[in-house]
Amino acid sequence: MQLALRSFTAAALLAMATFAQALEIRPYSDAALAQAQQAGQPVAVHFHAEWCPTCKQQEKTLAALKAEPGLDLTVLVADYDKEKDLRKRLKVRSQSVMVVFRGTAEKARVNGDVEAAAFRTLRHHLMDRRPDVQNIDLMNLAGFCRN
């Protein structure tokens, strides 16, 4: 009986540890953002529009990344068309933008990137608590430049 209880406890702890370090995707709410920021967790607000092909590709990429261990990031999906006050507050002018925070400090903006490697690099910068994540870093990684 004790062996079974220990095995169950170990499995439960392992599952919680895995979940705690996984990419989590949830609908945006002010309360969810405030809770993640207060906890100092890395959190991204993804401005998604149903009509946006880039947003749909980002959605697929993020869903695929959920299976990877160590991606300790919560992505809050905000409806680009409905969250007008949030867009204004965060100075977001287009869909497919992700505004990334650690605590209340904005650490990066990802604009239109759909490559999994860019999200992995972003996670690496956030986990190392590097303050210098820039869009140009992510664009260079993806081999893309808008100029």
Coordinates of C-alpha atoms in Angstrom, one line a residue:
M1 CA 0.0 0.0 0.0
Q2 CA 2.8 2.4 0.9
L3 CA 4.7 1.6 -2.3
A4 CA 1.6 2.3 -4.3
L5 CA 1.0 5.6 -2.5
R6 CA 4.7 6.6 -3.0
S7 CA 4.5 5.7 -6.7
F8 CA 1.3 7.7 -7.1
T9 CA 2.8 10.7 -5.3
A10 CA 6.0 10.5 -7.4
A11 CA 3.9 10.4 -10.6
A12 CA 1.8 13.3 -9.5
L13 CA 4.8 15.4 -8.7
L14 CA 6.4 14.6 -12.0
A15 CA 3.3 15.5 -13.8
M16 CA 3.0 18.8 -12.0
A17 CA 6.7 19.6 -12.7
T18 CA 6.2 18.9 -16.4
F19 CA 3.0 21.0 -16.5
A20 CA 4.7 23.9 -14.7
Q21 CA 7.4 24.0 -17.4
A22 CA 5.1 23.7 -20.4
L23 CA 3.8 26.3 -22.8
E24 CA 0.3 27.1 -21.7
I25 CA -2.2 28.8 -24.0
R26 CA -5.3 30.4 -22.5
P27 CA -7.8 33.1 -23.5
Y28 CA -6.9 36.6 -22.5
S29 CA -8.4 38.2 -19.5
D30 CA -7.2 41.2 -17.4
A31 CA -7.2 39.0 -14.3
A32 CA -5.0 36.2 -16.0
L33 CA -2.5 38.8 -17.1
A34 CA -2.4 40.5 -13.7
Q35 CA -2.0 37.1 -12.0
A36 CA 0.9 36.0 -14.2
Q37 CA 2.6 39.4 -13.9
Q38 CA 2.3 39.5 -10.1
A39 CA 3.8 36.0 -9.9
G40 CA 6.7 37.2 -12.1
Q41 CA 6.0 34.5 -14.7
P42 CA 6.9 35.0 -18.4
V43 CA 3.6 35.8 -20.1
A44 CA 2.8 36.8 -23.7
V45 CA -0.3 38.5 -25.0
H46 CA -1.0 37.2 -28.5
F47 CA -3.2 39.5 -30.6
H48 CA -5.0 37.0 -32.7
A49 CA -7.6 37.6 -35.4
E50 CA -9.7 34.7 -36.9
W51 CA -9.3 36.2 -40.4
C52 CA -5.5 36.5 -40.2
P53 CA -3.5 33.7 -42.0
T54 CA -0.3 34.6 -40.0
C55 CA -2.2 34.4 -36.7
K56 CA -3.5 30.9 -37.7
Q57 CA 0.1 29.8 -38.5
Q58 CA 1.3 31.2 -35.2
E59 CA -1.6 29.3 -33.5
K60 CA -0.4 26.0 -35.1
T61 CA 3.3 26.7 -34.2
L62 CA 2.4 27.4 -30.6
A63 CA 0.2 24.3 -30.4
A64 CA 3.1 22.2 -31.6
L65 CA 5.4 23.8 -29.0
K66 CA 3.1 22.7 -26.2
A67 CA 4.6 19.3 -26.3
E68 CA 8.2 20.5 -25.8
P69 CA 9.5 20.5 -22.2
G70 CA 11.0 23.6 -20.7
L71 CA 8.9 26.2 -22.5
D72 CA 7.8 27.9 -19.4
L73 CA 5.6 30.6 -20.9
T74 CA 1.9 31.4 -20.7
V75 CA 0.3 32.8 -23.9
L76 CA -2.9 34.7 -23.4
V77 CA -4.8 35.0 -26.7
A78 CA -6.5 38.3 -27.1
D79 CA -9.1 38.9 -29.8
Y80 CA -7.6 41.6 -32.0
D81 CA -10.9 42.9 -33.1
K82 CA -12.6 43.0 -29.7
E83 CA -9.7 44.1 -27.3
K84 CA -9.5 47.6 -28.6
D85 CA -8.7 49.2 -25.2
L86 CA -5.9 46.6 -24.6
R87 CA -4.5 47.3 -28.1
K88 CA -4.4 51.0 -27.3
R89 CA -2.8 50.5 -23.9
L90 CA -0.1 48.2 -25.3
K91 CA 0.3 50.3 -28.5
V92 CA -0.4 47.4 -30.8
R93 CA -1.3 48.4 -34.3
S94 CA -1.7 45.1 -36.1
Q95 CA -2.7 41.5 -35.5
S96 CA -0.2 38.7 -35.1
V97 CA 1.7 40.6 -32.5
M98 CA 2.9 39.0 -29.2
V99 CA 3.8 41.3 -26.4
V100 CA 6.0 39.4 -23.9
F101 CA 6.3 40.3 -20.3
R102 CA 8.3 39.1 -17.3
G103 CA 6.5 40.6 -14.3
T104 CA 5.1 43.9 -15.4
A105 CA 8.1 44.8 -17.6
E106 CA 7.7 44.3 -21.3
K107 CA 10.7 42.2 -22.6
A108 CA 9.9 41.7 -26.3
R109 CA 7.5 42.1 -29.1
V110 CA 7.2 39.4 -31.7
N111 CA 5.5 40.8 -34.8
G112 CA 4.3 38.2 -37.3
D113 CA 6.8 35.5 -36.6
V114 CA 5.7 32.0 -37.3
E115 CA 8.9 30.0 -36.8
A116 CA 9.2 27.7 -33.8
A117 CA 12.9 28.5 -33.5
A118 CA 12.1 32.2 -32.8
F119 CA 9.8 31.2 -30.0
R120 CA 12.4 28.8 -28.6
T121 CA 15.0 31.7 -28.7
L122 CA 12.5 34.0 -27.0
R123 CA 12.0 31.4 -24.2
H124 CA 15.8 31.0 -23.9
H125 CA 16.2 34.8 -23.4
L126 CA 13.4 34.9 -20.9
M127 CA 14.7 32.0 -18.9
D128 CA 18.1 33.6 -18.7
R129 CA 16.4 36.8 -17.7
R130 CA 18.3 38.6 -20.4
P131 CA 16.9 42.2 -20.8
D132 CA 18.1 42.5 -24.4
V133 CA 15.6 40.5 -26.4
Q134 CA 14.8 42.5 -29.5
N135 CA 12.7 41.9 -32.5
I136 CA 15.8 42.1 -34.7
D137 CA 17.2 39.1 -32.8
L138 CA 14.2 37.1 -33.7
M139 CA 14.0 38.3 -37.3
N140 CA 17.7 37.4 -37.8
L141 CA 17.1 34.0 -36.4
A142 CA 14.3 33.4 -38.8
G143 CA 16.4 34.8 -41.7
F144 CA 13.9 37.6 -42.3
C145 CA 14.2 41.3 -42.5
R146 CA 11.4 43.8 -43.4
N147 CA 13.7 46.6 -44.6

